[in-house]
Amino acid sequence: MAEMSSELQSLYQELVIDHSKRPRNFRKMEDSTLHADGYNPLCGDRVSIFLKMDGDKVADASFQGAGCAISTSSASLLTEALKGKTRAEAEAIFDNVHKLVTEGAAVDPAKLGKLAVFSGVSKYPARVKCASLAWHTMKAALEGGQKVSTE
Ligand code: ZN
């Protein structure tokens, strides 16, 4: 646990801890139009992403699941980031976040807003899949909804 705590300190702990303890949009969406389930077997994280599309726009986004602080906070921040975005904008955010968590500072943090919190994740390879799980699951939902695994 001590190790986890120092990891989180490097990961802009306040925002991550806040979103893991009080996840936003944490609910099953009964009237979702797109939905996918994701699983990260390395850590045991599970996340279901629900999207309600209004034409080309994400009218609502929510998630459910159980996982570590990083996967939960990542999913929580994802649902906040997606609302009101078009499908193309959501995919662009996915690309930027994916680059950010795998390559670190390769992305301009100004483009990502709060999501830049995960820039430190690239230093912890075991955590990359925790941070990216919700995003891969969101992408699967946009593409028609399937079960995804990070393996
Ligand atoms: Zn995890």
PDB file of C-alpha atoms and ligand atoms in Angstrom:
ATOM      1  CA  MET A   1       0.000   0.000   0.000  1.00  0.00           C
ATOM      2  CA  ALA A   2       2.874   2.374   0.719  1.00  0.00           C
ATOM      3  CA  GLU A   3       4.099   1.818  -2.799  1.00  0.00           C
ATOM      4  CA  MET A   4       0.681   2.624  -4.225  1.00  0.00           C
ATOM      5  CA  SER A   5       0.544   5.806  -2.267  1.00  0.00           C
ATOM      6  CA  SER A   6       3.864   7.110  -3.592  1.00  0.00           C
ATOM      7  CA  GLU A   7       2.762   6.164  -7.111  1.00  0.00           C
ATOM      8  CA  LEU A   8      -0.371   8.200  -6.693  1.00  0.00           C
ATOM      9  CA  GLN A   9       1.614  11.135  -5.355  1.00  0.00           C
ATOM     10  CA  SER A  10       3.406  11.268  -8.663  1.00  0.00           C
ATOM     11  CA  LEU A  11       0.104  11.155 -10.485  1.00  0.00           C
ATOM     12  CA  TYR A  12      -1.284  14.492  -9.364  1.00  0.00           C
ATOM     13  CA  GLN A  13      -2.843  12.643  -6.480  1.00  0.00           C
ATOM     14  CA  GLU A  14      -5.577  15.049  -5.513  1.00  0.00           C
ATOM     15  CA  LEU A  15      -7.585  14.895  -8.712  1.00  0.00           C
ATOM     16  CA  VAL A  16      -7.111  11.147  -9.079  1.00  0.00           C
ATOM     17  CA  ILE A  17      -8.047  10.422  -5.466  1.00  0.00           C
ATOM     18  CA  ASP A  18     -11.031  12.759  -5.626  1.00  0.00           C
ATOM     19  CA  HIS A  19     -12.410  11.049  -8.730  1.00  0.00           C
ATOM     20  CA  SER A  20     -11.711   7.561  -7.388  1.00  0.00           C
ATOM     21  CA  LYS A  21     -13.480   8.276  -4.094  1.00  0.00           C
ATOM     22  CA  ARG A  22     -16.343  10.266  -5.582  1.00  0.00           C
ATOM     23  CA  PRO A  23     -16.621   9.013  -9.159  1.00  0.00           C
ATOM     24  CA  ARG A  24     -18.744  11.233 -11.394  1.00  0.00           C
ATOM     25  CA  ASN A  25     -21.502   9.766 -13.552  1.00  0.00           C
ATOM     26  CA  PHE A  26     -21.187   6.422 -11.764  1.00  0.00           C
ATOM     27  CA  ARG A  27     -24.445   4.733 -12.737  1.00  0.00           C
ATOM     28  CA  LYS A  28     -25.908   2.281 -15.163  1.00  0.00           C
ATOM     29  CA  MET A  29     -27.657   4.129 -17.970  1.00  0.00           C
ATOM     30  CA  GLU A  30     -30.928   2.397 -18.796  1.00  0.00           C
ATOM     31  CA  ASP A  31     -31.467   4.302 -22.040  1.00  0.00           C
ATOM     32  CA  SER A  32     -27.908   4.234 -23.374  1.00  0.00           C
ATOM     33  CA  THR A  33     -27.530   3.891 -27.133  1.00  0.00           C
ATOM     34  CA  LEU A  34     -23.971   2.555 -26.985  1.00  0.00           C
ATOM     35  CA  HIS A  35     -22.385   0.363 -24.355  1.00  0.00           C
ATOM     36  CA  ALA A  36     -19.258  -1.743 -23.910  1.00  0.00           C
ATOM     37  CA  ASP A  37     -17.599  -3.697 -21.115  1.00  0.00           C
ATOM     38  CA  GLY A  38     -13.858  -3.614 -20.518  1.00  0.00           C
ATOM     39  CA  TYR A  39     -11.538  -5.763 -18.434  1.00  0.00           C
ATOM     40  CA  ASN A  40      -7.903  -5.326 -17.480  1.00  0.00           C
ATOM     41  CA  PRO A  41      -6.733  -8.760 -16.279  1.00  0.00           C
ATOM     42  CA  LEU A  42      -3.351  -7.394 -15.134  1.00  0.00           C
ATOM     43  CA  CYS A  43      -4.962  -5.411 -12.336  1.00  0.00           C
ATOM     44  CA  GLY A  44      -8.473  -6.863 -12.250  1.00  0.00           C
ATOM     45  CA  ASP A  45     -10.148  -3.598 -13.289  1.00  0.00           C
ATOM     46  CA  ARG A  46     -13.610  -3.865 -14.799  1.00  0.00           C
ATOM     47  CA  VAL A  47     -15.473  -0.975 -16.371  1.00  0.00           C
ATOM     48  CA  SER A  48     -18.690  -0.637 -18.335  1.00  0.00           C
ATOM     49  CA  ILE A  49     -19.126   2.529 -20.390  1.00  0.00           C
ATOM     50  CA  PHE A  50     -22.582   3.814 -21.338  1.00  0.00           C
ATOM     51  CA  LEU A  51     -23.127   6.493 -23.967  1.00  0.00           C
ATOM     52  CA  LYS A  52     -26.318   8.151 -25.109  1.00  0.00           C
ATOM     53  CA  MET A  53     -25.861   9.581 -28.578  1.00  0.00           C
ATOM     54  CA  ASP A  54     -27.997  12.413 -29.896  1.00  0.00           C
ATOM     55  CA  GLY A  55     -27.224  12.271 -33.592  1.00  0.00           C
ATOM     56  CA  ASP A  56     -23.468  12.645 -33.784  1.00  0.00           C
ATOM     57  CA  LYS A  57     -23.106  14.054 -30.261  1.00  0.00           C
ATOM     58  CA  VAL A  58     -22.555  12.393 -26.899  1.00  0.00           C
ATOM     59  CA  ALA A  59     -25.587  13.625 -24.983  1.00  0.00           C
ATOM     60  CA  ASP A  60     -24.740  11.641 -21.853  1.00  0.00           C
ATOM     61  CA  ALA A  61     -21.967   9.382 -20.601  1.00  0.00           C
ATOM     62  CA  SER A  62     -21.767   7.193 -17.518  1.00  0.00           C
ATOM     63  CA  PHE A  63     -19.880   4.197 -16.202  1.00  0.00           C
ATOM     64  CA  GLN A  64     -19.986   1.368 -13.733  1.00  0.00           C
ATOM     65  CA  GLY A  65     -17.322  -0.978 -12.575  1.00  0.00           C
ATOM     66  CA  ALA A  66     -14.826  -1.927  -9.935  1.00  0.00           C
ATOM     67  CA  GLY A  67     -11.123  -1.361 -10.089  1.00  0.00           C
ATOM     68  CA  CYS A  68      -8.127   0.480  -8.728  1.00  0.00           C
ATOM     69  CA  ALA A  69      -8.045   4.210  -8.066  1.00  0.00           C
ATOM     70  CA  ILE A  70      -6.466   4.966 -11.422  1.00  0.00           C
ATOM     71  CA  SER A  71      -8.973   3.020 -13.512  1.00  0.00           C
ATOM     72  CA  THR A  72     -11.933   4.455 -11.598  1.00  0.00           C
ATOM     73  CA  SER A  73     -10.722   8.045 -11.771  1.00  0.00           C
ATOM     74  CA  SER A  74      -9.859   7.639 -15.441  1.00  0.00           C
ATOM     75  CA  ALA A  75     -13.389   6.424 -16.210  1.00  0.00           C
ATOM     76  CA  SER A  76     -14.883   9.226 -14.126  1.00  0.00           C
ATOM     77  CA  LEU A  77     -12.841  11.893 -15.940  1.00  0.00           C
ATOM     78  CA  LEU A  78     -13.707  10.261 -19.265  1.00  0.00           C
ATOM     79  CA  THR A  79     -17.440  10.624 -18.690  1.00  0.00           C
ATOM     80  CA  GLU A  80     -16.944  14.300 -17.823  1.00  0.00           C
ATOM     81  CA  ALA A  81     -14.758  14.895 -20.866  1.00  0.00           C
ATOM     82  CA  LEU A  82     -17.102  13.255 -23.368  1.00  0.00           C
ATOM     83  CA  LYS A  83     -20.382  15.005 -22.723  1.00  0.00           C
ATOM     84  CA  GLY A  84     -21.325  17.283 -25.583  1.00  0.00           C
ATOM     85  CA  LYS A  85     -18.499  16.025 -27.799  1.00  0.00           C
ATOM     86  CA  THR A  86     -19.025  14.715 -31.311  1.00  0.00           C
ATOM     87  CA  ARG A  87     -17.972  11.207 -32.228  1.00  0.00           C
ATOM     88  CA  ALA A  88     -14.912  12.602 -34.065  1.00  0.00           C
ATOM     89  CA  GLU A  89     -13.968  14.751 -31.059  1.00  0.00           C
ATOM     90  CA  ALA A  90     -14.314  11.757 -28.740  1.00  0.00           C
ATOM     91  CA  GLU A  91     -12.026   9.727 -30.992  1.00  0.00           C
ATOM     92  CA  ALA A  92      -9.499  12.581 -31.077  1.00  0.00           C
ATOM     93  CA  ILE A  93      -9.505  12.704 -27.268  1.00  0.00           C
ATOM     94  CA  PHE A  94      -8.975   8.931 -27.204  1.00  0.00           C
ATOM     95  CA  ASP A  95      -5.916   9.318 -29.460  1.00  0.00           C
ATOM     96  CA  ASN A  96      -4.469  12.083 -27.285  1.00  0.00           C
ATOM     97  CA  VAL A  97      -5.064  10.234 -24.017  1.00  0.00           C
ATOM     98  CA  HIS A  98      -3.609   7.046 -25.453  1.00  0.00           C
ATOM     99  CA  LYS A  99      -0.480   8.941 -26.516  1.00  0.00           C
ATOM    100  CA  LEU A 100      -0.307  10.660 -23.160  1.00  0.00           C
ATOM    101  CA  VAL A 101      -0.398   7.498 -21.049  1.00  0.00           C
ATOM    102  CA  THR A 102       1.938   5.536 -23.300  1.00  0.00           C
ATOM    103  CA  GLU A 103       4.417   8.287 -24.219  1.00  0.00           C
ATOM    104  CA  GLY A 104       4.084  10.785 -21.392  1.00  0.00           C
ATOM    105  CA  ALA A 105       4.658  14.375 -22.336  1.00  0.00           C
ATOM    106  CA  ALA A 106       4.249  13.795 -26.069  1.00  0.00           C
ATOM    107  CA  VAL A 107       0.887  15.562 -26.026  1.00  0.00           C
ATOM    108  CA  ASP A 108       0.275  19.250 -25.389  1.00  0.00           C
ATOM    109  CA  PRO A 109      -1.339  19.242 -21.902  1.00  0.00           C
ATOM    110  CA  ALA A 110      -3.440  22.282 -22.839  1.00  0.00           C
ATOM    111  CA  LYS A 111      -5.343  20.108 -25.299  1.00  0.00           C
ATOM    112  CA  LEU A 112      -6.325  17.674 -22.575  1.00  0.00           C
ATOM    113  CA  GLY A 113      -7.362  19.858 -19.661  1.00  0.00           C
ATOM    114  CA  LYS A 114      -7.902  17.745 -16.557  1.00  0.00           C
ATOM    115  CA  LEU A 115      -7.007  14.582 -18.442  1.00  0.00           C
ATOM    116  CA  ALA A 116      -3.365  15.748 -18.395  1.00  0.00           C
ATOM    117  CA  VAL A 117      -3.391  14.375 -14.848  1.00  0.00           C
ATOM    118  CA  PHE A 118      -2.506  11.002 -16.346  1.00  0.00           C
ATOM    119  CA  SER A 119       0.742  12.175 -17.939  1.00  0.00           C
ATOM    120  CA  GLY A 120       2.692  10.588 -15.072  1.00  0.00           C
ATOM    121  CA  VAL A 121       1.218   7.164 -15.812  1.00  0.00           C
ATOM    122  CA  SER A 122       3.658   6.474 -18.638  1.00  0.00           C
ATOM    123  CA  LYS A 123       6.390   6.119 -16.007  1.00  0.00           C
ATOM    124  CA  TYR A 124       4.542   3.153 -14.522  1.00  0.00           C
ATOM    125  CA  PRO A 125       4.032   0.588 -17.281  1.00  0.00           C
ATOM    126  CA  ALA A 126       1.826  -1.594 -15.069  1.00  0.00           C
ATOM    127  CA  ARG A 127      -0.542   1.355 -14.650  1.00  0.00           C
ATOM    128  CA  VAL A 128      -0.877   2.296 -18.311  1.00  0.00           C
ATOM    129  CA  LYS A 129      -3.629  -0.271 -18.830  1.00  0.00           C
ATOM    130  CA  CYS A 130      -5.453   0.922 -15.714  1.00  0.00           C
ATOM    131  CA  ALA A 131      -5.542   4.463 -17.082  1.00  0.00           C
ATOM    132  CA  SER A 132      -6.414   3.486 -20.645  1.00  0.00           C
ATOM    133  CA  LEU A 133      -9.029   0.785 -19.949  1.00  0.00           C
ATOM    134  CA  ALA A 134     -12.007   3.157 -19.861  1.00  0.00           C
ATOM    135  CA  TRP A 135     -10.807   4.802 -23.066  1.00  0.00           C
ATOM    136  CA  HIS A 136     -10.454   1.538 -24.960  1.00  0.00           C
ATOM    137  CA  THR A 137     -13.890   0.576 -23.684  1.00  0.00           C
ATOM    138  CA  MET A 138     -15.358   3.909 -24.820  1.00  0.00           C
ATOM    139  CA  LYS A 139     -13.850   3.388 -28.267  1.00  0.00           C
ATOM    140  CA  ALA A 140     -15.362  -0.103 -28.440  1.00  0.00           C
ATOM    141  CA  ALA A 141     -18.737   1.381 -27.481  1.00  0.00           C
ATOM    142  CA  LEU A 142     -18.460   3.979 -30.253  1.00  0.00           C
ATOM    143  CA  GLU A 143     -17.612   1.215 -32.687  1.00  0.00           C
ATOM    144  CA  GLY A 144     -20.698  -0.769 -31.836  1.00  0.00           C
ATOM    145  CA  GLY A 145     -20.162  -2.168 -28.375  1.00  0.00           C
ATOM    146  CA  GLN A 146     -18.141  -5.227 -27.588  1.00  0.00           C
ATOM    147  CA  LYS A 147     -16.300  -6.718 -24.729  1.00  0.00           C
ATOM    148  CA  VAL A 148     -12.706  -5.536 -24.674  1.00  0.00           C
ATOM    149  CA  SER A 149      -9.728  -6.771 -22.782  1.00  0.00           C
ATOM    150  CA  THR A 150      -6.456  -4.915 -22.485  1.00  0.00           C
ATOM    151  CA  GLU A 151      -4.637  -8.183 -23.121  1.00  0.00           C
TER     152      GLU A 151
HETATM  153 ZN    ZN B   1      -5.850  -0.926 -12.189  1.00  0.00          ZN
END
